[in-house]
Amino acid sequence: MMFSQGCALGSSAALLQLFKEPGRPLPFKAAIFICAGVPLQIMEKVGYEIAPQVWGKDLETRKALAAQADASAILSQGSARWGAGNVYSAPEADIRAEIEPSDVVINVPTVHVYGAKDPRSSAGIQLSQACDPTKRKMYDHGGGHEIPRTAVVTNDIAALVRWALLEGGASP
């Protein structure tokens, strides 16, 4: 289970292993990515085609997140800092179309949790492009760049974690 840049780190390690040692299984049976960062340079290195506009959007959304997540924004606005909406949002299909798949695919069950109000929500969808579409689940928690805390969302995510673990071979 990873959050934000931890997702970029974990997925980078997985993609590089799969690229360098295609027959070797990953050291984990499932992955949970929450508010994921996306390793665009690694994805490009292992064969993904990244549309030119993605690089600029990546930088813009990083800056937007930094502004919304810094200490002064947290102290002055609290959770309301995510309330303005996400000017960088787009339909999932449009975001997926910006990255052409590669033969290097994270082949364990994955859960991708993102928030519609997170300026980096597209990064979570982009990262899911590097995961087997038959073994991935997407979930919008509706918030910003944060670990969701409502009972409904927590229960939904718990169910998705159970799904990933069972799909990955864990005992019930």
mmCIF file of C-alpha atoms in Angstrom:
data_model
loop_
_atom_site.group_PDB
_atom_site.id
_atom_site.type_symbol
_atom_site.label_atom_id
_atom_site.label_comp_id
_atom_site.label_asym_id
_atom_site.label_seq_id
_atom_site.Cartn_x
_atom_site.Cartn_y
_atom_site.Cartn_z
ATOM 1 C CA MET A 1 0.000 0.000 0.000
ATOM 2 C CA MET A 2 1.494 3.292 -1.117
ATOM 3 C CA PHE A 3 0.583 6.987 -1.077
ATOM 4 C CA SER A 4 1.574 9.793 -3.463
ATOM 5 C CA GLN A 5 5.261 9.637 -4.369
ATOM 6 C CA GLY A 6 5.520 6.244 -2.682
ATOM 7 C CA CYS A 7 3.373 5.014 -5.576
ATOM 8 C CA ALA A 8 5.866 6.424 -8.069
ATOM 9 C CA LEU A 9 8.705 4.718 -6.203
ATOM 10 C CA GLY A 10 6.976 1.338 -5.886
ATOM 11 C CA SER A 11 5.736 1.297 -9.472
ATOM 12 C CA SER A 12 9.175 2.366 -10.743
ATOM 13 C CA ALA A 13 10.800 -0.572 -8.975
ATOM 14 C CA ALA A 14 8.168 -2.942 -10.379
ATOM 15 C CA LEU A 15 8.397 -1.622 -13.948
ATOM 16 C CA LEU A 16 12.196 -1.694 -13.970
ATOM 17 C CA GLN A 17 12.270 -5.261 -12.638
ATOM 18 C CA LEU A 18 9.724 -6.396 -15.237
ATOM 19 C CA PHE A 19 11.721 -4.628 -17.956
ATOM 20 C CA LYS A 20 15.132 -6.011 -16.948
ATOM 21 C CA GLU A 21 13.990 -9.480 -15.802
ATOM 22 C CA PRO A 22 10.720 -10.257 -17.616
ATOM 23 C CA GLY A 23 10.308 -13.783 -16.220
ATOM 24 C CA ARG A 24 10.957 -12.912 -12.590
ATOM 25 C CA PRO A 25 7.808 -12.446 -10.473
ATOM 26 C CA LEU A 26 7.348 -9.215 -8.558
ATOM 27 C CA PRO A 27 8.174 -9.347 -4.829
ATOM 28 C CA PHE A 28 4.559 -8.508 -3.970
ATOM 29 C CA LYS A 29 1.240 -10.126 -4.916
ATOM 30 C CA ALA A 30 -0.915 -6.959 -5.088
ATOM 31 C CA ALA A 31 -0.518 -3.180 -4.965
ATOM 32 C CA ILE A 32 -2.710 -0.414 -3.591
ATOM 33 C CA PHE A 33 -1.936 3.044 -5.009
ATOM 34 C CA ILE A 34 -3.540 6.000 -3.186
ATOM 35 C CA CYS A 35 -3.308 9.493 -4.729
ATOM 36 C CA ALA A 36 -0.521 8.156 -6.908
ATOM 37 C CA GLY A 37 2.430 9.936 -8.331
ATOM 38 C CA VAL A 38 3.363 8.656 -11.758
ATOM 39 C CA PRO A 39 6.927 7.768 -12.855
ATOM 40 C CA LEU A 40 6.686 9.199 -16.391
ATOM 41 C CA GLN A 41 10.428 8.956 -17.087
ATOM 42 C CA ILE A 42 10.536 5.300 -16.044
ATOM 43 C CA MET A 43 7.389 4.527 -18.028
ATOM 44 C CA GLU A 44 8.968 6.107 -21.091
ATOM 45 C CA LYS A 45 12.195 4.160 -20.505
ATOM 46 C CA VAL A 46 10.327 0.830 -20.484
ATOM 47 C CA GLY A 47 8.406 1.551 -23.675
ATOM 48 C CA TYR A 48 5.369 3.699 -22.911
ATOM 49 C CA GLU A 49 4.721 6.529 -25.357
ATOM 50 C CA ILE A 50 3.960 9.692 -23.410
ATOM 51 C CA ALA A 51 2.077 12.434 -25.286
ATOM 52 C CA PRO A 52 4.018 15.736 -25.305
ATOM 53 C CA GLN A 53 1.336 17.660 -23.378
ATOM 54 C CA VAL A 54 1.584 15.217 -20.463
ATOM 55 C CA TRP A 55 4.983 16.560 -19.418
ATOM 56 C CA GLY A 56 3.696 20.132 -19.098
ATOM 57 C CA LYS A 57 0.542 19.035 -17.289
ATOM 58 C CA ASP A 58 2.674 16.958 -14.913
ATOM 59 C CA LEU A 59 4.695 20.039 -13.935
ATOM 60 C CA GLU A 60 1.592 22.245 -13.613
ATOM 61 C CA THR A 61 -0.217 19.755 -11.395
ATOM 62 C CA ARG A 62 2.859 19.321 -9.196
ATOM 63 C CA LYS A 63 2.949 23.087 -8.640
ATOM 64 C CA ALA A 64 -0.796 23.218 -7.962
ATOM 65 C CA LEU A 65 -0.511 20.422 -5.406
ATOM 66 C CA ALA A 66 2.442 22.111 -3.706
ATOM 67 C CA ALA A 67 0.395 25.316 -3.359
ATOM 68 C CA GLN A 68 -2.639 23.484 -1.959
ATOM 69 C CA ALA A 69 -0.683 21.214 0.365
ATOM 70 C CA ASP A 70 1.803 23.626 1.918
ATOM 71 C CA ALA A 71 1.604 24.539 5.594
ATOM 72 C CA SER A 72 -0.003 27.950 5.055
ATOM 73 C CA ALA A 73 -2.817 26.455 2.935
ATOM 74 C CA ILE A 74 -3.419 23.731 5.509
ATOM 75 C CA LEU A 75 -3.491 26.203 8.413
ATOM 76 C CA SER A 76 -5.638 28.806 6.661
ATOM 77 C CA GLN A 77 -8.061 26.568 4.771
ATOM 78 C CA GLY A 78 -7.884 23.052 6.199
ATOM 79 C CA SER A 79 -9.851 20.555 4.100
ATOM 80 C CA ALA A 80 -11.588 23.439 2.307
ATOM 81 C CA ARG A 81 -8.430 23.914 0.240
ATOM 82 C CA TRP A 82 -9.649 21.031 -1.940
ATOM 83 C CA GLY A 83 -13.103 22.592 -2.403
ATOM 84 C CA ALA A 84 -12.327 24.713 -5.455
ATOM 85 C CA GLY A 85 -12.434 21.690 -7.722
ATOM 86 C CA ASN A 86 -9.783 20.421 -10.057
ATOM 87 C CA VAL A 87 -9.127 22.525 -13.146
ATOM 88 C CA TYR A 88 -6.864 19.748 -14.446
ATOM 89 C CA SER A 89 -9.521 17.034 -14.468
ATOM 90 C CA ALA A 90 -10.526 15.253 -17.652
ATOM 91 C CA PRO A 91 -12.476 12.111 -18.484
ATOM 92 C CA GLU A 92 -10.579 8.935 -17.615
ATOM 93 C CA ALA A 93 -10.573 7.819 -21.271
ATOM 94 C CA ASP A 94 -8.919 11.089 -22.342
ATOM 95 C CA ILE A 95 -6.214 10.732 -19.693
ATOM 96 C CA ARG A 96 -5.582 7.117 -20.723
ATOM 97 C CA ALA A 97 -5.243 8.175 -24.374
ATOM 98 C CA GLU A 98 -2.265 10.373 -23.434
ATOM 99 C CA ILE A 99 -0.100 7.324 -22.662
ATOM 100 C CA GLU A 100 0.270 4.474 -25.138
ATOM 101 C CA PRO A 101 0.698 1.100 -23.418
ATOM 102 C CA SER A 102 3.913 -0.900 -23.402
ATOM 103 C CA ASP A 103 4.558 -4.632 -23.181
ATOM 104 C CA VAL A 104 5.923 -3.998 -19.676
ATOM 105 C CA VAL A 105 2.866 -4.197 -17.415
ATOM 106 C CA ILE A 106 2.499 -4.527 -13.659
ATOM 107 C CA ASN A 107 0.781 -7.894 -13.675
ATOM 108 C CA VAL A 108 -0.497 -8.197 -10.115
ATOM 109 C CA PRO A 109 -3.925 -7.010 -8.930
ATOM 110 C CA THR A 110 -3.902 -3.251 -8.367
ATOM 111 C CA VAL A 111 -6.251 -0.755 -6.779
ATOM 112 C CA HIS A 112 -5.987 2.895 -7.803
ATOM 113 C CA VAL A 113 -7.576 5.353 -5.362
ATOM 114 C CA TYR A 114 -7.670 9.002 -6.373
ATOM 115 C CA GLY A 115 -9.665 12.109 -5.467
ATOM 116 C CA ALA A 116 -11.514 14.189 -8.036
ATOM 117 C CA LYS A 117 -10.447 17.390 -6.230
ATOM 118 C CA ASP A 118 -6.757 16.433 -6.244
ATOM 119 C CA PRO A 119 -4.830 18.460 -8.836
ATOM 120 C CA ARG A 120 -2.758 15.300 -9.375
ATOM 121 C CA SER A 121 -5.720 12.939 -9.899
ATOM 122 C CA SER A 122 -4.669 12.416 -13.514
ATOM 123 C CA ALA A 123 -1.361 10.964 -12.274
ATOM 124 C CA GLY A 124 -3.216 8.110 -10.587
ATOM 125 C CA ILE A 125 -5.071 7.328 -13.788
ATOM 126 C CA GLN A 126 -1.863 7.586 -15.812
ATOM 127 C CA LEU A 127 -0.140 5.138 -13.469
ATOM 128 C CA SER A 128 -2.990 2.675 -13.928
ATOM 129 C CA GLN A 129 -2.020 2.513 -17.615
ATOM 130 C CA ALA A 130 1.068 0.593 -16.486
ATOM 131 C CA CYS A 131 -1.093 -2.048 -14.773
ATOM 132 C CA ASP A 132 -2.922 -5.046 -16.216
ATOM 133 C CA PRO A 133 -6.414 -3.757 -17.114
ATOM 134 C CA THR A 134 -7.956 -7.134 -16.258
ATOM 135 C CA LYS A 135 -6.509 -6.949 -12.726
ATOM 136 C CA ARG A 136 -7.032 -3.298 -11.798
ATOM 137 C CA LYS A 137 -9.799 -1.439 -10.009
ATOM 138 C CA MET A 138 -10.244 2.338 -9.973
ATOM 139 C CA TYR A 139 -11.887 4.312 -7.150
ATOM 140 C CA ASP A 140 -12.551 8.053 -6.859
ATOM 141 C CA HIS A 141 -12.810 8.964 -3.176
ATOM 142 C CA GLY A 142 -14.130 12.407 -4.106
ATOM 143 C CA GLY A 143 -11.631 14.407 -2.054
ATOM 144 C CA GLY A 144 -8.239 15.987 -2.539
ATOM 145 C CA HIS A 145 -4.679 14.712 -2.179
ATOM 146 C CA GLU A 146 -5.314 12.982 1.113
ATOM 147 C CA ILE A 147 -6.049 9.670 2.760
ATOM 148 C CA PRO A 148 -9.849 9.582 2.827
ATOM 149 C CA ARG A 149 -11.440 9.276 6.265
ATOM 150 C CA THR A 150 -15.198 8.964 5.882
ATOM 151 C CA ALA A 151 -16.760 5.666 6.942
ATOM 152 C CA VAL A 152 -18.280 4.977 3.526
ATOM 153 C CA VAL A 153 -15.051 5.613 1.638
ATOM 154 C CA THR A 154 -12.983 3.693 4.187
ATOM 155 C CA ASN A 155 -15.287 0.687 3.853
ATOM 156 C CA ASP A 156 -15.168 0.894 0.045
ATOM 157 C CA ILE A 157 -11.371 0.998 0.054
ATOM 158 C CA ALA A 158 -11.206 -1.880 2.555
ATOM 159 C CA ALA A 159 -13.351 -3.969 0.193
ATOM 160 C CA LEU A 160 -11.005 -3.126 -2.687
ATOM 161 C CA VAL A 161 -7.954 -4.074 -0.608
ATOM 162 C CA ARG A 162 -9.601 -7.417 0.226
ATOM 163 C CA TRP A 163 -10.339 -7.940 -3.491
ATOM 164 C CA ALA A 164 -6.704 -7.255 -4.443
ATOM 165 C CA LEU A 165 -5.342 -9.557 -1.751
ATOM 166 C CA LEU A 166 -7.686 -12.401 -2.689
ATOM 167 C CA GLU A 167 -6.932 -11.938 -6.394
ATOM 168 C CA GLY A 168 -3.236 -11.957 -5.530
ATOM 169 C CA GLY A 169 -3.559 -15.315 -3.793
ATOM 170 C CA ALA A 170 -4.016 -14.446 -0.118
ATOM 171 C CA SER A 171 -6.086 -16.815 1.991
ATOM 172 C CA PRO A 172 -9.559 -15.558 2.983
#
